[in-house]
Amino acid sequence: MANRGRLLLVEDDRSLAELLTFHFEREGYAVTRTGDGEEALLLAEEIRPDLMILDWMIEGISGIEVCRRLRRRPSTANLPILMLTARGEEDDRVRGLETGADDYITKPFSPKELVARAAAVLRRVRPALAAETLDYAGLEMDLTAHRVKRDGKTLSLGPTEYRLLRHFLENAGRVFSRQQLLETVWPHSEEIELRTVDVHIRRLRLALGEPDLIRTVRSAGYALDAEGTA
């Protein structure tokens, strides 16, 4: 099953949170959850989720205020957010959407419907995460078969290089610092040194061949960029 991305679930009803975690993990999402608004704001920065499921009524800061603050931050301004609420009035739905939610679902709801709505939001906002293949500048990654080709030729990649390339393909053109790559690609980044990133970048470059698609941005990091190295 393809990895559907990182999901931050913000829900203070423990039984509902456990039920939703089960359904989303079964579909291939990596789920982090909290029931606290303040912690949700911190986690949004720390784990850089691909999607947030956000309940309106949570502990501490309300869900709608969490949404408002996330939209004000450059780092989370484009984070896809699906809001959950027991409020079914039209004015409340409009308020939630105007605050910045990408979609809105009213309780009670079917977990299967929520998973489907979340997938629809990702297809609309971040189509790369909903795809079975990722393509860029002659590179093709089959997420189901875990196979990578460049210009039709199959490449041999180690598991770390595969994860690194996948992250770049999902965010082509975007520059990532070594620390950001470490936190995203390595599951236990606290045990890994920053220079390890450089080692695997070199290995990935070697595997991809010429012309070089990994751009080094001085004092900033790396990006997958068909325009070439800087």
CSV table of C-alpha atoms in Angstrom, one decimal:
chain,number,residue,atom,x,y,z
A,1,MET,CA,0.0,0.0,0.0
A,2,ALA,CA,1.3,3.4,-0.9
A,3,ASN,CA,2.2,5.9,1.8
A,4,ARG,CA,-0.5,8.5,1.8
A,5,GLY,CA,1.5,11.1,3.8
A,6,ARG,CA,1.7,12.5,7.3
A,7,LEU,CA,-1.6,13.2,9.0
A,8,LEU,CA,-2.0,15.4,12.1
A,9,LEU,CA,-5.3,14.5,13.9
A,10,VAL,CA,-6.5,17.1,16.4
A,11,GLU,CA,-9.4,15.5,18.3
A,12,ASP,CA,-9.9,15.5,22.1
A,13,ASP,CA,-12.5,12.7,22.1
A,14,ARG,CA,-10.2,9.8,22.8
A,15,SER,CA,-12.5,7.0,21.5
A,16,LEU,CA,-13.2,8.9,18.2
A,17,ALA,CA,-9.4,9.7,17.8
A,18,GLU,CA,-8.6,6.0,18.2
A,19,LEU,CA,-11.2,5.0,15.7
A,20,LEU,CA,-10.1,7.6,13.1
A,21,THR,CA,-6.4,6.7,13.7
A,22,PHE,CA,-7.3,3.1,12.9
A,23,HIS,CA,-9.0,3.9,9.7
A,24,PHE,CA,-6.4,6.4,8.4
A,25,GLU,CA,-3.5,4.1,9.3
A,26,ARG,CA,-5.2,1.3,7.5
A,27,GLU,CA,-5.2,3.5,4.4
A,28,GLY,CA,-1.5,4.1,4.6
A,29,TYR,CA,-1.3,7.4,6.5
A,30,ALA,CA,1.3,8.1,9.2
A,31,VAL,CA,-0.9,9.5,12.0
A,32,THR,CA,0.2,11.8,14.8
A,33,ARG,CA,-2.6,12.9,17.1
A,34,THR,CA,-3.3,15.4,19.9
A,35,GLY,CA,-6.4,16.8,21.6
A,36,ASP,CA,-4.8,20.2,22.5
A,37,GLY,CA,-4.8,23.3,20.4
A,38,GLU,CA,-1.5,24.6,21.6
A,39,GLU,CA,0.2,21.3,21.0
A,40,ALA,CA,-1.4,21.1,17.5
A,41,LEU,CA,0.3,24.4,16.6
A,42,LEU,CA,3.7,23.1,17.8
A,43,LEU,CA,3.3,19.7,16.0
A,44,ALA,CA,2.3,21.5,12.8
A,45,GLU,CA,5.8,23.0,12.8
A,46,GLU,CA,7.7,20.0,14.1
A,47,ILE,CA,6.3,17.2,11.9
A,48,ARG,CA,5.3,19.2,8.8
A,49,PRO,CA,2.1,17.2,8.2
A,50,ASP,CA,0.7,16.8,4.7
A,51,LEU,CA,-2.9,17.1,6.0
A,52,MET,CA,-4.6,18.1,9.2
A,53,ILE,CA,-7.9,16.8,10.6
A,54,LEU,CA,-9.0,19.5,13.0
A,55,ASP,CA,-11.9,19.4,15.5
A,56,TRP,CA,-13.6,22.8,16.1
A,57,MET,CA,-14.1,22.1,19.9
A,58,ILE,CA,-10.8,21.0,21.4
A,59,GLU,CA,-8.9,21.7,24.6
A,60,GLY,CA,-7.2,25.0,25.0
A,61,ILE,CA,-7.3,27.0,21.8
A,62,SER,CA,-10.3,26.3,19.7
A,63,GLY,CA,-9.9,24.5,16.4
A,64,ILE,CA,-11.1,27.6,14.4
A,65,GLU,CA,-8.4,29.7,16.1
A,66,VAL,CA,-5.8,27.0,15.4
A,67,CYS,CA,-6.8,27.2,11.8
A,68,ARG,CA,-6.6,31.0,11.7
A,69,ARG,CA,-3.1,31.0,13.2
A,70,LEU,CA,-1.8,28.3,10.9
A,71,ARG,CA,-3.0,30.3,7.9
A,72,ARG,CA,-1.0,33.3,9.2
A,73,ARG,CA,2.2,31.4,9.3
A,74,PRO,CA,4.2,31.2,6.0
A,75,SER,CA,5.3,27.6,6.9
A,76,THR,CA,1.7,26.3,7.3
A,77,ALA,CA,-0.3,28.8,5.2
A,78,ASN,CA,-0.9,26.1,2.6
A,79,LEU,CA,-1.4,23.1,4.9
A,80,PRO,CA,-4.6,21.3,3.8
A,81,ILE,CA,-7.1,21.4,6.7
A,82,LEU,CA,-10.3,19.4,7.1
A,83,MET,CA,-12.4,20.6,10.0
A,84,LEU,CA,-14.7,18.4,12.1
A,85,THR,CA,-17.5,19.9,14.1
A,86,ALA,CA,-20.9,19.2,15.8
A,87,ARG,CA,-22.0,22.6,14.5
A,88,GLY,CA,-24.2,22.1,11.5
A,89,GLU,CA,-25.6,25.6,10.9
A,90,GLU,CA,-24.8,27.3,7.6
A,91,ASP,CA,-23.2,30.3,9.3
A,92,ASP,CA,-20.8,28.0,11.2
A,93,ARG,CA,-19.8,26.2,8.1
A,94,VAL,CA,-19.2,29.4,6.2
A,95,ARG,CA,-17.1,30.7,9.1
A,96,GLY,CA,-15.0,27.6,9.2
A,97,LEU,CA,-14.3,27.8,5.4
A,98,GLU,CA,-13.6,31.5,5.5
A,99,THR,CA,-11.1,31.0,8.3
A,100,GLY,CA,-9.2,28.8,5.9
A,101,ALA,CA,-10.4,25.2,6.2
A,102,ASP,CA,-10.3,23.3,2.9
A,103,ASP,CA,-13.3,21.2,3.7
A,104,TYR,CA,-15.8,20.7,6.5
A,105,ILE,CA,-17.6,17.7,7.9
A,106,THR,CA,-20.3,17.7,10.5
A,107,LYS,CA,-20.7,15.1,13.3
A,108,PRO,CA,-21.9,12.4,13.3
A,109,PHE,CA,-20.1,11.1,10.2
A,110,SER,CA,-18.8,7.8,8.8
A,111,PRO,CA,-15.1,7.3,9.2
A,112,LYS,CA,-15.0,6.0,5.6
A,113,GLU,CA,-16.5,9.2,4.4
A,114,LEU,CA,-14.0,11.2,6.3
A,115,VAL,CA,-11.1,9.2,4.8
A,116,ALA,CA,-12.6,9.7,1.3
A,117,ARG,CA,-13.0,13.5,1.9
A,118,ALA,CA,-9.4,13.7,3.2
A,119,ALA,CA,-8.2,11.9,0.1
A,120,ALA,CA,-10.2,14.3,-2.1
A,121,VAL,CA,-8.6,17.3,-0.3
A,122,LEU,CA,-5.2,15.9,-1.0
A,123,ARG,CA,-5.9,15.2,-4.6
A,124,ARG,CA,-7.1,18.8,-5.0
A,125,VAL,CA,-4.4,20.6,-2.9
A,126,ARG,CA,-1.4,18.2,-3.2
A,127,PRO,CA,-2.0,15.9,-6.1
A,128,ALA,CA,1.4,14.2,-5.8
A,129,LEU,CA,0.4,12.6,-2.5
A,130,ALA,CA,-2.7,11.0,-4.0
A,131,ALA,CA,-0.8,9.6,-7.0
A,132,GLU,CA,0.5,6.1,-7.5
A,133,THR,CA,3.4,7.4,-9.5
A,134,LEU,CA,5.5,10.5,-9.2
A,135,ASP,CA,7.1,12.1,-12.3
A,136,TYR,CA,9.6,14.9,-12.8
A,137,ALA,CA,12.1,15.7,-15.5
A,138,GLY,CA,12.4,12.2,-16.9
A,139,LEU,CA,12.2,10.6,-13.4
A,140,GLU,CA,9.4,8.2,-12.7
A,141,MET,CA,8.7,6.6,-9.3
A,142,ASP,CA,6.2,3.8,-9.0
A,143,LEU,CA,5.0,4.0,-5.4
A,144,THR,CA,3.3,0.7,-5.5
A,145,ALA,CA,6.1,-1.3,-7.0
A,146,HIS,CA,8.9,0.8,-5.3
A,147,ARG,CA,10.6,1.1,-8.7
A,148,VAL,CA,12.4,4.2,-10.0
A,149,LYS,CA,13.2,4.9,-13.7
A,150,ARG,CA,15.0,7.8,-15.4
A,151,ASP,CA,14.3,8.2,-19.1
A,152,GLY,CA,12.9,4.6,-19.1
A,153,LYS,CA,16.0,3.0,-17.4
A,154,THR,CA,15.5,1.4,-14.1
A,155,LEU,CA,17.7,2.8,-11.3
A,156,SER,CA,19.1,1.0,-8.3
A,157,LEU,CA,18.5,2.9,-5.1
A,158,GLY,CA,19.0,2.0,-1.4
A,159,PRO,CA,16.0,2.5,0.9
A,160,THR,CA,17.3,5.8,2.3
A,161,GLU,CA,18.0,7.2,-1.2
A,162,TYR,CA,14.5,6.1,-2.2
A,163,ARG,CA,12.9,7.9,0.7
A,164,LEU,CA,15.0,11.0,0.0
A,165,LEU,CA,14.1,11.0,-3.7
A,166,ARG,CA,10.4,10.5,-2.9
A,167,HIS,CA,10.4,13.5,-0.6
A,168,PHE,CA,12.1,15.6,-3.4
A,169,LEU,CA,9.6,14.4,-6.0
A,170,GLU,CA,6.7,15.3,-3.8
A,171,ASN,CA,8.1,18.8,-3.4
A,172,ALA,CA,10.0,19.4,-6.7
A,173,GLY,CA,11.7,22.8,-6.8
A,174,ARG,CA,11.4,23.4,-3.0
A,175,VAL,CA,14.6,23.9,-1.1
A,176,PHE,CA,15.1,21.9,2.1
A,177,SER,CA,17.7,22.4,4.8
A,178,ARG,CA,19.8,19.5,6.0
A,179,GLN,CA,17.8,19.6,9.3
A,180,GLN,CA,14.5,19.5,7.5
A,181,LEU,CA,15.6,16.5,5.4
A,182,LEU,CA,16.9,14.8,8.5
A,183,GLU,CA,13.6,15.2,10.3
A,184,THR,CA,11.5,14.1,7.3
A,185,VAL,CA,13.5,11.2,5.8
A,186,TRP,CA,15.2,9.6,8.7
A,187,PRO,CA,12.7,7.9,11.2
A,188,HIS,CA,15.1,8.4,14.2
A,189,SER,CA,16.7,11.7,13.3
A,190,GLU,CA,17.9,12.4,16.8
A,191,GLU,CA,20.5,9.6,16.4
A,192,ILE,CA,21.7,10.9,13.0
A,193,GLU,CA,24.3,13.6,12.3
A,194,LEU,CA,23.7,16.3,9.8
A,195,ARG,CA,26.6,15.3,7.6
A,196,THR,CA,24.8,12.0,7.0
A,197,VAL,CA,22.4,14.0,4.8
A,198,ASP,CA,25.3,15.0,2.5
A,199,VAL,CA,26.5,11.4,2.2
A,200,HIS,CA,23.1,10.2,1.0
A,201,ILE,CA,22.7,13.2,-1.3
A,202,ARG,CA,26.0,12.2,-3.0
A,203,ARG,CA,24.8,8.6,-3.2
A,204,LEU,CA,21.5,9.7,-4.7
A,205,ARG,CA,23.3,11.9,-7.3
A,206,LEU,CA,25.4,9.0,-8.3
A,207,ALA,CA,22.4,6.7,-8.7
A,208,LEU,CA,20.5,9.3,-10.8
A,209,GLY,CA,23.4,10.1,-13.1
A,210,GLU,CA,23.8,13.1,-15.4
A,211,PRO,CA,22.6,15.7,-15.8
A,212,ASP,CA,22.5,16.4,-12.1
A,213,LEU,CA,19.0,17.1,-10.9
A,214,ILE,CA,19.9,17.9,-7.2
A,215,ARG,CA,20.6,21.6,-6.8
A,216,THR,CA,22.8,22.7,-3.9
A,217,VAL,CA,21.7,26.1,-2.5
A,218,ARG,CA,24.6,27.6,-0.6
A,219,SER,CA,23.8,28.1,3.1
A,220,ALA,CA,20.2,26.8,2.6
A,221,GLY,CA,20.2,23.1,1.5
A,222,TYR,CA,19.1,21.0,-1.4
A,223,ALA,CA,16.3,20.9,-4.0
A,224,LEU,CA,15.2,18.7,-6.9
A,225,ASP,CA,15.5,21.2,-9.7
A,226,ALA,CA,15.8,20.4,-13.5
A,227,GLU,CA,17.4,23.8,-14.0
A,228,GLY,CA,20.7,22.4,-12.7
A,229,THR,CA,23.0,23.0,-9.8
A,230,ALA,CA,24.0,26.4,-8.4
